[in-house]
PDB file of C-alpha atoms and ligand atoms in Angstrom:
ATOM      1  CA  MET A   8       0.027  -0.003  -0.016  1.00 88.00           C
ATOM      2  CA  THR A   9       1.273   3.490  -0.839  1.00 97.00           C
ATOM      3  CA  ARG A  10       2.419   5.248   2.273  1.00 98.00           C
ATOM      4  CA  HIS A  11       2.242   9.069   2.728  1.00 98.00           C
ATOM      5  CA  PHE A  12       3.876  11.458   5.195  1.00 99.00           C
ATOM      6  CA  LEU A  13       1.369  14.248   5.914  1.00 99.00           C
ATOM      7  CA  ARG A  14       1.590  14.382   9.693  1.00 98.00           C
ATOM      8  CA  ASP A  15       4.412  13.450  12.107  1.00 99.00           C
ATOM      9  CA  ASP A  16       2.351  10.537  13.449  1.00 98.00           C
ATOM     10  CA  ASP A  17       2.084   8.943  10.016  1.00 98.00           C
ATOM     11  CA  LEU A  18       5.314   7.213  11.098  1.00 98.00           C
ATOM     12  CA  SER A  19       5.061   4.853  14.070  1.00 98.00           C
ATOM     13  CA  PRO A  20       7.739   5.179  16.753  1.00 98.00           C
ATOM     14  CA  ALA A  21       9.628   2.167  15.217  1.00 98.00           C
ATOM     15  CA  GLU A  22       9.304   3.611  11.694  1.00 98.00           C
ATOM     16  CA  GLN A  23      10.485   7.041  12.811  1.00 98.00           C
ATOM     17  CA  ARG A  24      13.564   5.403  14.319  1.00 98.00           C
ATOM     18  CA  GLU A  25      14.258   3.500  11.050  1.00 98.00           C
ATOM     19  CA  VAL A  26      14.106   6.791   9.132  1.00 98.00           C
ATOM     20  CA  LEU A  27      16.401   8.552  11.566  1.00 98.00           C
ATOM     21  CA  ASP A  28      18.940   5.675  11.483  1.00 97.00           C
ATOM     22  CA  LEU A  29      18.897   5.820   7.628  1.00 98.00           C
ATOM     23  CA  ALA A  30      19.247   9.631   7.770  1.00 98.00           C
ATOM     24  CA  ALA A  31      22.451   9.161   9.950  1.00 97.00           C
ATOM     25  CA  ALA A  32      23.760   6.537   7.538  1.00 98.00           C
ATOM     26  CA  LEU A  33      23.088   8.751   4.490  1.00 98.00           C
ATOM     27  CA  LYS A  34      24.866  11.674   6.193  1.00 98.00           C
ATOM     28  CA  LYS A  35      28.009   9.499   6.317  1.00 98.00           C
ATOM     29  CA  ASP A  36      27.584   8.014   2.870  1.00 98.00           C
ATOM     30  CA  ARG A  37      25.661  10.398   0.682  1.00 98.00           C
ATOM     31  CA  PHE A  38      24.981   8.149  -2.373  1.00 98.00           C
ATOM     32  CA  ALA A  39      24.355   4.949  -0.515  1.00 98.00           C
ATOM     33  CA  ARG A  40      20.764   4.686  -1.646  1.00 98.00           C
ATOM     34  CA  ARG A  41      19.632   5.258  -5.308  1.00 98.00           C
ATOM     35  CA  PRO A  42      15.888   4.452  -5.395  1.00 98.00           C
ATOM     36  CA  LEU A  43      15.338   7.165  -8.036  1.00 98.00           C
ATOM     37  CA  ASP A  44      18.093   5.926 -10.485  1.00 98.00           C
ATOM     38  CA  GLY A  45      16.872   6.009 -13.963  1.00 97.00           C
ATOM     39  CA  GLN A  46      16.418   8.969 -13.715  1.00 96.00           C
ATOM     40  CA  LYS A  47      13.045   8.963 -12.062  1.00 98.00           C
ATOM     41  CA  THR A  48      11.290  12.218 -11.167  1.00 98.00           C
ATOM     42  CA  ALA A  49       9.879  13.692  -7.923  1.00 98.00           C
ATOM     43  CA  ALA A  50       7.515  16.646  -8.204  1.00 98.00           C
ATOM     44  CA  VAL A  51       8.248  19.279  -5.483  1.00 98.00           C
ATOM     45  CA  ILE A  52       5.380  21.812  -5.616  1.00 98.00           C
ATOM     46  CA  PHE A  53       5.262  25.112  -3.843  1.00 98.00           C
ATOM     47  CA  ASP A  54       2.202  27.296  -2.994  1.00 98.00           C
ATOM     48  CA  LYS A  55       4.347  29.200  -0.551  1.00 98.00           C
ATOM     49  CA  THR A  56       7.853  30.486  -0.717  1.00 98.00           C
ATOM     50  CA  SER A  57      10.913  28.517   0.475  1.00 98.00           C
ATOM     51  CA  THR A  58      14.707  28.401   0.582  1.00 98.00           C
ATOM     52  CA  ARG A  59      15.612  25.250   2.628  1.00 98.00           C
ATOM     53  CA  THR A  60      12.781  23.070   1.456  1.00 98.00           C
ATOM     54  CA  GLN A  61      13.394  23.883  -2.180  1.00 98.00           C
ATOM     55  CA  VAL A  62      17.102  23.304  -2.062  1.00 98.00           C
ATOM     56  CA  SER A  63      17.049  20.307   0.312  1.00 99.00           C
ATOM     57  CA  PHE A  64      14.534  18.384  -1.764  1.00 99.00           C
ATOM     58  CA  SER A  65      16.310  19.316  -5.003  1.00 98.00           C
ATOM     59  CA  VAL A  66      19.688  18.117  -3.622  1.00 98.00           C
ATOM     60  CA  GLY A  67      18.062  15.111  -1.960  1.00 99.00           C
ATOM     61  CA  VAL A  68      16.202  13.852  -4.984  1.00 98.00           C
ATOM     62  CA  ALA A  69      19.371  14.251  -7.082  1.00 98.00           C
ATOM     63  CA  ASP A  70      21.457  12.361  -4.472  1.00 98.00           C
ATOM     64  CA  LEU A  71      18.942   9.493  -4.637  1.00 98.00           C
ATOM     65  CA  GLY A  72      19.546   9.307  -8.425  1.00 98.00           C
ATOM     66  CA  GLY A  73      16.473  11.204  -9.514  1.00 98.00           C
ATOM     67  CA  ASN A  74      15.270  14.376 -11.161  1.00 98.00           C
ATOM     68  CA  PRO A  75      13.684  17.075  -8.926  1.00 98.00           C
ATOM     69  CA  LEU A  76      10.887  18.837 -10.753  1.00 98.00           C
ATOM     70  CA  ILE A  77      10.399  22.037  -8.859  1.00 98.00           C
ATOM     71  CA  MET A  78       6.958  23.544  -9.555  1.00 98.00           C
ATOM     72  CA  ASP A  79       5.600  26.944  -8.540  1.00 98.00           C
ATOM     73  CA  SER A  80       1.886  26.182  -8.424  1.00 97.00           C
ATOM     74  CA  LYS A  81       1.094  29.733  -9.621  1.00 96.00           C
ATOM     75  CA  ASN A  82       2.565  28.674 -13.008  1.00 95.00           C
ATOM     76  CA  SER A  83       0.470  25.463 -13.153  1.00 97.00           C
ATOM     77  CA  GLN A  84      -3.235  24.592 -13.409  1.00 96.00           C
ATOM     78  CA  MET A  85      -3.403  24.064  -9.592  1.00 97.00           C
ATOM     79  CA  GLY A  86      -4.977  26.600  -7.254  1.00 91.00           C
ATOM     80  CA  GLY A  87      -8.625  26.251  -8.070  1.00 88.00           C
ATOM     81  CA  LYS A  88      -8.239  25.894 -11.839  1.00 94.00           C
ATOM     82  CA  GLU A  89      -7.973  22.048 -11.764  1.00 97.00           C
ATOM     83  CA  SER A  90      -9.080  19.866  -8.920  1.00 98.00           C
ATOM     84  CA  ILE A  91      -6.577  18.371  -6.518  1.00 98.00           C
ATOM     85  CA  SER A  92      -7.876  14.846  -7.304  1.00 98.00           C
ATOM     86  CA  ASP A  93      -7.292  15.278 -11.024  1.00 98.00           C
ATOM     87  CA  THR A  94      -3.851  16.711 -10.308  1.00 98.00           C
ATOM     88  CA  ALA A  95      -3.007  13.721  -8.054  1.00 98.00           C
ATOM     89  CA  LYS A  96      -4.078  11.243 -10.781  1.00 98.00           C
ATOM     90  CA  VAL A  97      -2.072  12.975 -13.516  1.00 98.00           C
ATOM     91  CA  LEU A  98       1.082  13.446 -11.455  1.00 98.00           C
ATOM     92  CA  SER A  99       0.903   9.734 -10.277  1.00 98.00           C
ATOM     93  CA  ARG A 100       1.197   8.668 -13.923  1.00 98.00           C
ATOM     94  CA  MET A 101       4.374  10.700 -14.396  1.00 98.00           C
ATOM     95  CA  VAL A 102       6.375  10.894 -11.185  1.00 98.00           C
ATOM     96  CA  GLU A 103       7.488   8.646  -8.332  1.00 98.00           C
ATOM     97  CA  LEU A 104       6.820  11.078  -5.430  1.00 98.00           C
ATOM     98  CA  ILE A 105       4.781  14.200  -4.859  1.00 99.00           C
ATOM     99  CA  VAL A 106       6.156  16.733  -2.353  1.00 99.00           C
ATOM    100  CA  TRP A 107       3.887  19.670  -1.652  1.00 98.00           C
ATOM    101  CA  ARG A 108       4.033  22.848   0.447  1.00 98.00           C
ATOM    102  CA  THR A 109       0.607  24.360   0.733  1.00 98.00           C
ATOM    103  CA  TYR A 110      -1.874  26.227   2.918  1.00 98.00           C
ATOM    104  CA  ALA A 111      -4.882  24.081   4.011  1.00 98.00           C
ATOM    105  CA  HIS A 112      -3.835  20.646   5.257  1.00 98.00           C
ATOM    106  CA  SER A 113      -7.040  19.152   3.772  1.00 98.00           C
ATOM    107  CA  GLY A 114      -5.514  19.695   0.331  1.00 98.00           C
ATOM    108  CA  LEU A 115      -2.703  17.301   1.121  1.00 98.00           C
ATOM    109  CA  GLU A 116      -5.166  14.786   2.401  1.00 98.00           C
ATOM    110  CA  GLU A 117      -7.086  15.026  -0.835  1.00 98.00           C
ATOM    111  CA  MET A 118      -3.895  14.704  -2.888  1.00 98.00           C
ATOM    112  CA  ALA A 119      -2.918  11.620  -0.861  1.00 98.00           C
ATOM    113  CA  ALA A 120      -6.381  10.133  -1.215  1.00 98.00           C
ATOM    114  CA  HIS A 121      -6.135  10.172  -5.029  1.00 98.00           C
ATOM    115  CA  ALA A 122      -2.365   9.670  -5.614  1.00 98.00           C
ATOM    116  CA  THR A 123      -0.876   6.277  -6.247  1.00 98.00           C
ATOM    117  CA  VAL A 124       2.659   7.488  -5.336  1.00 98.00           C
ATOM    118  CA  PRO A 125       3.808   8.691  -1.929  1.00 98.00           C
ATOM    119  CA  VAL A 126       2.767  12.255  -1.003  1.00 99.00           C
ATOM    120  CA  ILE A 127       4.984  14.250   1.459  1.00 99.00           C
ATOM    121  CA  ASN A 128       3.882  17.306   3.305  1.00 99.00           C
ATOM    122  CA  SER A 129       6.660  19.864   2.971  1.00 99.00           C
ATOM    123  CA  LEU A 130       4.627  22.311   5.228  1.00 99.00           C
ATOM    124  CA  SER A 131       0.996  23.009   5.588  1.00 98.00           C
ATOM    125  CA  ASP A 132      -0.770  25.563   7.829  1.00 98.00           C
ATOM    126  CA  ASP A 133      -1.045  22.726  10.425  1.00 98.00           C
ATOM    127  CA  PHE A 134       2.153  20.661  10.248  1.00 99.00           C
ATOM    128  CA  HIS A 135       5.774  20.771   9.093  1.00 99.00           C
ATOM    129  CA  PRO A 136       6.782  17.111   9.698  1.00 99.00           C
ATOM    130  CA  CYS A 137       9.925  17.057   7.474  1.00 99.00           C
ATOM    131  CA  GLN A 138      11.435  19.778   9.625  1.00 99.00           C
ATOM    132  CA  ILE A 139      10.788  17.696  12.715  1.00 99.00           C
ATOM    133  CA  LEU A 140      12.709  14.753  11.371  1.00 99.00           C
ATOM    134  CA  ALA A 141      15.728  17.061  10.739  1.00 98.00           C
ATOM    135  CA  ASP A 142      15.328  18.475  14.238  1.00 98.00           C
ATOM    136  CA  LEU A 143      15.275  15.002  15.773  1.00 98.00           C
ATOM    137  CA  GLN A 144      18.392  14.076  13.852  1.00 98.00           C
ATOM    138  CA  THR A 145      20.082  17.249  15.152  1.00 98.00           C
ATOM    139  CA  ILE A 146      19.095  16.643  18.786  1.00 97.00           C
ATOM    140  CA  ARG A 147      20.272  13.005  18.466  1.00 96.00           C
ATOM    141  CA  GLU A 148      23.682  14.290  17.189  1.00 96.00           C
ATOM    142  CA  HIS A 149      24.182  16.867  19.891  1.00 96.00           C
ATOM    143  CA  ARG A 150      22.427  15.547  23.003  1.00 90.00           C
ATOM    144  CA  ALA A 151      21.587  11.850  22.747  1.00 82.00           C
ATOM    145  CA  ALA A 152      25.145  10.677  23.526  1.00 80.00           C
ATOM    146  CA  ARG A 153      24.571  11.757  27.168  1.00 82.00           C
ATOM    147  CA  ASN A 154      21.384   9.801  27.145  1.00 85.00           C
ATOM    148  CA  GLY A 155      22.665   6.379  26.095  1.00 85.00           C
ATOM    149  CA  GLY A 156      22.306   7.370  22.436  1.00 86.00           C
ATOM    150  CA  GLU A 157      18.564   7.731  22.883  1.00 95.00           C
ATOM    151  CA  LEU A 158      16.179  10.614  22.097  1.00 97.00           C
ATOM    152  CA  ALA A 159      13.592   9.040  24.367  1.00 97.00           C
ATOM    153  CA  GLY A 160      13.678  10.685  27.804  1.00 97.00           C
ATOM    154  CA  LEU A 161      15.178  13.971  26.580  1.00 97.00           C
ATOM    155  CA  THR A 162      13.217  17.192  27.204  1.00 98.00           C
ATOM    156  CA  ALA A 163      12.598  19.855  24.580  1.00 98.00           C
ATOM    157  CA  THR A 164      10.719  23.141  24.888  1.00 99.00           C
ATOM    158  CA  TYR A 165       9.199  25.107  22.066  1.00 99.00           C
ATOM    159  CA  VAL A 166       8.235  28.611  22.959  1.00 98.00           C
ATOM    160  CA  GLY A 167       6.289  31.114  20.830  1.00 98.00           C
ATOM    161  CA  ASP A 168       3.364  30.533  18.511  1.00 98.00           C
ATOM    162  CA  ALA A 169       2.252  27.161  19.970  1.00 98.00           C
ATOM    163  CA  ALA A 170      -0.794  27.190  17.585  1.00 98.00           C
ATOM    164  CA  ASN A 171       1.286  27.102  14.381  1.00 98.00           C
ATOM    165  CA  ASN A 172       2.491  24.227  12.249  1.00 98.00           C
ATOM    166  CA  MET A 173       5.769  23.889  14.127  1.00 99.00           C
ATOM    167  CA  GLY A 174       4.105  23.746  17.506  1.00 98.00           C
ATOM    168  CA  HIS A 175       1.794  20.995  16.305  1.00 99.00           C
ATOM    169  CA  SER A 176       4.520  19.017  14.652  1.00 99.00           C
ATOM    170  CA  TYR A 177       6.804  19.211  17.709  1.00 99.00           C
ATOM    171  CA  LEU A 178       3.932  17.734  19.813  1.00 99.00           C
ATOM    172  CA  LEU A 179       3.354  14.745  17.511  1.00 99.00           C
ATOM    173  CA  GLY A 180       6.934  14.106  16.296  1.00 99.00           C
ATOM    174  CA  PHE A 181       8.680  14.445  19.614  1.00 99.00           C
ATOM    175  CA  ALA A 182       6.033  12.358  21.483  1.00 99.00           C
ATOM    176  CA  THR A 183       6.573   9.699  18.818  1.00 99.00           C
ATOM    177  CA  ALA A 184      10.308   9.798  19.707  1.00 98.00           C
ATOM    178  CA  GLY A 185       9.508   9.231  23.365  1.00 98.00           C
ATOM    179  CA  MET A 186      10.670  12.716  24.338  1.00 98.00           C
ATOM    180  CA  HIS A 187       9.192  15.060  26.937  1.00 98.00           C
ATOM    181  CA  ILE A 188       7.782  17.861  24.838  1.00 99.00           C
ATOM    182  CA  ARG A 189       6.678  21.162  26.425  1.00 98.00           C
ATOM    183  CA  VAL A 190       5.205  23.958  24.351  1.00 98.00           C
ATOM    184  CA  ALA A 191       4.490  27.413  25.711  1.00 98.00           C
ATOM    185  CA  GLY A 192       2.566  30.249  24.096  1.00 98.00           C
ATOM    186  CA  PRO A 193       0.294  33.116  25.167  1.00 98.00           C
ATOM    187  CA  ALA A 194      -3.410  32.514  25.759  1.00 96.00           C
ATOM    188  CA  GLY A 195      -5.175  32.256  22.456  1.00 97.00           C
ATOM    189  CA  TYR A 196      -2.017  30.725  20.802  1.00 98.00           C
ATOM    190  CA  HIS A 197      -2.070  27.293  22.328  1.00 98.00           C
ATOM    191  CA  PRO A 198      -2.040  24.123  20.136  1.00 98.00           C
ATOM    192  CA  ARG A 199      -5.259  22.504  18.778  1.00 98.00           C
ATOM    193  CA  GLU A 200      -6.901  20.298  21.327  1.00 98.00           C
ATOM    194  CA  ASP A 201      -7.268  17.265  19.048  1.00 98.00           C
ATOM    195  CA  ILE A 202      -3.519  17.404  18.266  1.00 98.00           C
ATOM    196  CA  VAL A 203      -2.636  17.685  21.951  1.00 98.00           C
ATOM    197  CA  ALA A 204      -4.833  14.692  22.646  1.00 98.00           C
ATOM    198  CA  ASP A 205      -3.119  12.647  19.845  1.00 99.00           C
ATOM    199  CA  ALA A 206       0.298  13.633  21.175  1.00 99.00           C
ATOM    200  CA  LYS A 207      -0.632  12.577  24.721  1.00 98.00           C
ATOM    201  CA  ARG A 208      -1.910   9.231  23.454  1.00 98.00           C
ATOM    202  CA  ILE A 209       1.359   8.659  21.543  1.00 99.00           C
ATOM    203  CA  ALA A 210       3.473   9.762  24.610  1.00 98.00           C
ATOM    204  CA  ALA A 211       1.639   7.250  26.767  1.00 98.00           C
ATOM    205  CA  GLU A 212       2.866   4.481  24.465  1.00 98.00           C
ATOM    206  CA  THR A 213       6.414   5.781  24.071  1.00 98.00           C
ATOM    207  CA  GLY A 214       7.155   6.856  27.621  1.00 98.00           C
ATOM    208  CA  GLY A 215       7.316  10.520  26.656  1.00 98.00           C
ATOM    209  CA  SER A 216       5.115  13.378  27.904  1.00 98.00           C
ATOM    210  CA  VAL A 217       3.298  16.382  26.622  1.00 98.00           C
ATOM    211  CA  THR A 218       2.889  19.676  28.621  1.00 98.00           C
ATOM    212  CA  ILE A 219       1.202  22.825  27.450  1.00 98.00           C
ATOM    213  CA  LEU A 220       2.194  26.002  29.362  1.00 98.00           C
ATOM    214  CA  THR A 221       1.873  29.734  29.265  1.00 98.00           C
ATOM    215  CA  ASP A 222       4.958  30.778  31.235  1.00 98.00           C
ATOM    216  CA  PRO A 223       8.098  30.569  29.090  1.00 98.00           C
ATOM    217  CA  ILE A 224      10.411  30.410  32.079  1.00 98.00           C
ATOM    218  CA  GLU A 225       8.623  27.449  33.638  1.00 98.00           C
ATOM    219  CA  ALA A 226       8.597  25.818  30.130  1.00 98.00           C
ATOM    220  CA  VAL A 227      12.332  25.975  29.566  1.00 98.00           C
ATOM    221  CA  ARG A 228      13.363  25.016  33.065  1.00 98.00           C
ATOM    222  CA  GLY A 229      16.009  22.214  32.759  1.00 98.00           C
ATOM    223  CA  ALA A 230      15.238  21.583  29.116  1.00 98.00           C
ATOM    224  CA  ASP A 231      17.879  19.838  26.904  1.00 97.00           C
ATOM    225  CA  ALA A 232      16.729  21.831  23.835  1.00 98.00           C
ATOM    226  CA  VAL A 233      15.011  25.191  23.503  1.00 98.00           C
ATOM    227  CA  ILE A 234      13.228  25.836  20.218  1.00 99.00           C
ATOM    228  CA  THR A 235      11.358  28.742  18.694  1.00 99.00           C
ATOM    229  CA  ASP A 236       9.905  29.748  15.323  1.00 99.00           C
ATOM    230  CA  THR A 237       8.756  32.958  13.668  1.00 98.00           C
ATOM    231  CA  TRP A 238       5.760  34.658  15.342  1.00 98.00           C
ATOM    232  CA  VAL A 239       4.315  35.402  11.964  1.00 98.00           C
ATOM    233  CA  SER A 240       3.942  32.390   9.684  1.00 98.00           C
ATOM    234  CA  MET A 241       3.371  32.428   5.939  1.00 98.00           C
ATOM    235  CA  GLY A 242      -0.247  33.561   5.379  1.00 97.00           C
ATOM    236  CA  GLN A 243      -0.400  35.534   8.610  1.00 98.00           C
ATOM    237  CA  GLU A 244       1.323  38.747   7.381  1.00 97.00           C
ATOM    238  CA  GLU A 245      -1.745  40.915   7.962  1.00 98.00           C
ATOM    239  CA  GLU A 246      -1.639  39.982  11.702  1.00 98.00           C
ATOM    240  CA  LYS A 247       2.070  41.034  12.065  1.00 98.00           C
ATOM    241  CA  ALA A 248       1.645  44.050  14.345  1.00 98.00           C
ATOM    242  CA  GLU A 249      -0.793  42.228  16.684  1.00 98.00           C
ATOM    243  CA  ARG A 250       1.403  39.172  16.909  1.00 98.00           C
ATOM    244  CA  ILE A 251       4.575  41.035  17.661  1.00 98.00           C
ATOM    245  CA  ALA A 252       2.783  42.840  20.532  1.00 97.00           C
ATOM    246  CA  THR A 253       1.395  39.528  21.850  1.00 98.00           C
ATOM    247  CA  PHE A 254       4.619  37.383  21.687  1.00 98.00           C
ATOM    248  CA  GLY A 255       7.118  39.835  23.192  1.00 97.00           C
ATOM    249  CA  ALA A 256       7.536  37.817  26.418  1.00 97.00           C
ATOM    250  CA  TYR A 257       8.402  34.683  24.440  1.00 98.00           C
ATOM    251  CA  ARG A 258      11.559  35.955  22.779  1.00 98.00           C
ATOM    252  CA  VAL A 259      14.453  33.539  23.360  1.00 98.00           C
ATOM    253  CA  THR A 260      17.154  35.615  25.015  1.00 98.00           C
ATOM    254  CA  PRO A 261      20.363  34.645  26.862  1.00 98.00           C
ATOM    255  CA  GLU A 262      18.344  35.283  30.091  1.00 98.00           C
ATOM    256  CA  LEU A 263      15.649  32.774  29.077  1.00 98.00           C
ATOM    257  CA  MET A 264      18.356  30.203  28.039  1.00 98.00           C
ATOM    258  CA  GLU A 265      19.773  30.499  31.617  1.00 98.00           C
ATOM    259  CA  HIS A 266      16.698  28.585  32.854  1.00 98.00           C
ATOM    260  CA  ALA A 267      17.371  25.625  30.564  1.00 98.00           C
ATOM    261  CA  ALA A 268      19.923  22.821  31.209  1.00 97.00           C
ATOM    262  CA  ASP A 269      23.487  24.077  31.536  1.00 95.00           C
ATOM    263  CA  ASP A 270      24.473  23.097  27.997  1.00 92.00           C
ATOM    264  CA  ALA A 271      21.026  23.213  26.354  1.00 97.00           C
ATOM    265  CA  ILE A 272      21.045  23.555  22.619  1.00 97.00           C
ATOM    266  CA  PHE A 273      19.010  26.051  20.594  1.00 98.00           C
ATOM    267  CA  LEU A 274      17.079  25.163  17.420  1.00 98.00           C
ATOM    268  CA  HIS A 275      15.068  27.227  14.956  1.00 99.00           C
ATOM    269  CA  CYS A 276      13.714  25.891  11.678  1.00 98.00           C
ATOM    270  CA  LEU A 277      14.603  29.238   9.949  1.00 98.00           C
ATOM    271  CA  PRO A 278      14.035  31.767   8.501  1.00 98.00           C
ATOM    272  CA  ALA A 279      14.738  33.619  11.760  1.00 98.00           C
ATOM    273  CA  TYR A 280      13.947  37.185  12.771  1.00 98.00           C
ATOM    274  CA  ARG A 281      16.600  38.347  15.192  1.00 98.00           C
ATOM    275  CA  GLU A 282      14.650  41.426  16.154  1.00 98.00           C
ATOM    276  CA  TYR A 283      11.689  39.369  17.304  1.00 98.00           C
ATOM    277  CA  GLU A 284      11.574  35.683  18.376  1.00 98.00           C
ATOM    278  CA  VAL A 285      15.313  35.099  19.082  1.00 98.00           C
ATOM    279  CA  ALA A 286      18.187  37.350  20.204  1.00 98.00           C
ATOM    280  CA  PRO A 287      21.330  37.377  17.973  1.00 98.00           C
ATOM    281  CA  GLU A 288      23.367  36.292  21.106  1.00 98.00           C
ATOM    282  CA  VAL A 289      21.377  33.041  21.135  1.00 98.00           C
ATOM    283  CA  ILE A 290      21.003  32.117  17.502  1.00 99.00           C
ATOM    284  CA  ASP A 291      24.582  33.165  16.653  1.00 98.00           C
ATOM    285  CA  GLY A 292      25.994  31.922  19.945  1.00 98.00           C
ATOM    286  CA  PRO A 293      27.702  28.656  21.027  1.00 98.00           C
ATOM    287  CA  ARG A 294      24.478  26.876  21.970  1.00 97.00           C
ATOM    288  CA  SER A 295      22.899  27.303  18.525  1.00 98.00           C
ATOM    289  CA  VAL A 296      22.758  24.212  16.243  1.00 98.00           C
ATOM    290  CA  VAL A 297      20.630  25.853  13.572  1.00 98.00           C
ATOM    291  CA  TRP A 298      23.073  25.249  10.725  1.00 98.00           C
ATOM    292  CA  ASP A 299      23.371  21.552  11.494  1.00 98.00           C
ATOM    293  CA  GLU A 300      19.531  21.592  11.734  1.00 98.00           C
ATOM    294  CA  ALA A 301      19.268  23.202   8.242  1.00 98.00           C
ATOM    295  CA  GLU A 302      21.790  20.773   6.747  1.00 98.00           C
ATOM    296  CA  ASN A 303      19.921  17.785   8.241  1.00 98.00           C
ATOM    297  CA  ARG A 304      16.885  18.651   6.132  1.00 99.00           C
ATOM    298  CA  VAL A 305      18.729  17.017   3.242  1.00 99.00           C
ATOM    299  CA  HIS A 306      19.692  13.799   5.077  1.00 98.00           C
ATOM    300  CA  ALA A 307      16.403  13.332   6.886  1.00 99.00           C
ATOM    301  CA  GLN A 308      14.282  13.865   3.780  1.00 99.00           C
ATOM    302  CA  LYS A 309      16.444  11.589   1.670  1.00 99.00           C
ATOM    303  CA  ALA A 310      15.875   8.885   4.298  1.00 99.00           C
ATOM    304  CA  LEU A 311      12.154   9.590   4.338  1.00 99.00           C
ATOM    305  CA  MET A 312      11.920   9.418   0.545  1.00 99.00           C
ATOM    306  CA  ALA A 313      13.958   6.200   0.287  1.00 98.00           C
ATOM    307  CA  TRP A 314      11.853   4.662   3.132  1.00 98.00           C
ATOM    308  CA  LEU A 315       8.518   5.603   1.571  1.00 98.00           C
ATOM    309  CA  LEU A 316       9.596   4.242  -1.859  1.00 98.00           C
ATOM    310  CA  GLU A 317      10.554   0.963  -0.238  1.00 97.00           C
ATOM    311  CA  GLN A 318       7.099   0.485   1.303  1.00 96.00           C
ATOM    312  CA  ALA A 319       5.262   0.808  -2.090  1.00 72.00           C
TER     313      ALA A 319
HETATM  314  N1   CP B  19      12.513  25.686   7.512  1.00 84.08           N
HETATM  315  C1   CP B  19      12.038  25.815   6.316  1.00 84.08           C
HETATM  316  O1   CP B  19      11.139  24.976   5.885  1.00 84.08           O
HETATM  317  O2   CP B  19      12.580  26.741   5.538  1.00 84.08           O
HETATM  318  P1   CP B  19      12.090  27.274   4.143  1.00 84.08           P
HETATM  319  O3   CP B  19      10.743  27.987   4.374  1.00 84.08           O
HETATM  320  O4   CP B  19      13.174  28.131   3.570  1.00 84.08           O
HETATM  321  O5   CP B  19      11.879  26.081   3.224  1.00 84.08           O
HETATM  322  N1  NVA B  20       5.829  28.527  10.895  1.00 84.08           N
HETATM  323  C1  NVA B  20       6.560  28.998   9.762  1.00 84.08           C
HETATM  324  C2  NVA B  20       7.542  27.974   9.314  1.00 84.08           C
HETATM  325  C3  NVA B  20       8.497  28.316   8.195  1.00 84.08           C
HETATM  326  C4  NVA B  20       9.407  27.295   7.794  1.00 84.08           C
HETATM  327  C5  NVA B  20       5.628  29.279   8.607  1.00 84.08           C
HETATM  328  O1  NVA B  20       4.687  28.499   8.365  1.00 84.08           O
HETATM  329  O2  NVA B  20       5.817  30.267   7.840  1.00 84.08           O
END
């Protein structure tokens, strides 16, 4: 059966571990897997802008032996002109994989329902699961050695817009890894209740835990990793002034990092806004692992694509 990756919990805990192990192997031996030799093509479609996702999927598909077809949906028949189901059927006859960055998550679900090749969510309004695989790989590299090589049992805190795609994906993806995930945001910007419930159910199986907070200091206390994201996600530009006023207390500063574990690392999916969600002393300082995190998009996504193609 064709497998898709639309949400972080589309991979079971054991499957997520397989993908992360393969990501580590591919980081050491870049051309070890060639499932797209031929050259076969992967369509990588964008409704929103991107730097990392565009480049990491281009490089990743090429490394797997394939041809990345980067599509700006504005130059296609997508976007209301042709149905998602017809698009899914046409693309499935031509390409081996469909990677799509879009707005409404329901569009990805419709694409997956009609595609006969794997569909990968490369960011929707609700989730950014490819980013979470890269983040898990990065935390494993930097912190797991002190934890018997395991992600399970580590504590990560995400502060800021806990209602956005990153907040949701940290809940599901880190709970799947058996981690203790805390997310903190102001009232009105807490994660969706159904996603919190799903994450708690997963954490109960993996030995992790899920905590939703409002106080950023309480949230980062003793954490192994502190994470944030932009306060103004793509599509929310009109709310910028209101959001900046609301999120001020959630800025990650050296003072906030003092409350985390002594050698806590800092992650940010990027792009970062140093005047808002993170101080330059943190993101450009010794605790920051954001460049490893960005690089790991390539390795984690290659592992994901190779793994999904093997399941077909
Ligand atoms: N982190 C991330 O997805 O970056 P881009 O928007 O540049 O792809
Ligand atoms: N939350 C951000 C993530 C960007 C990679 C957004 O959706 O714009």
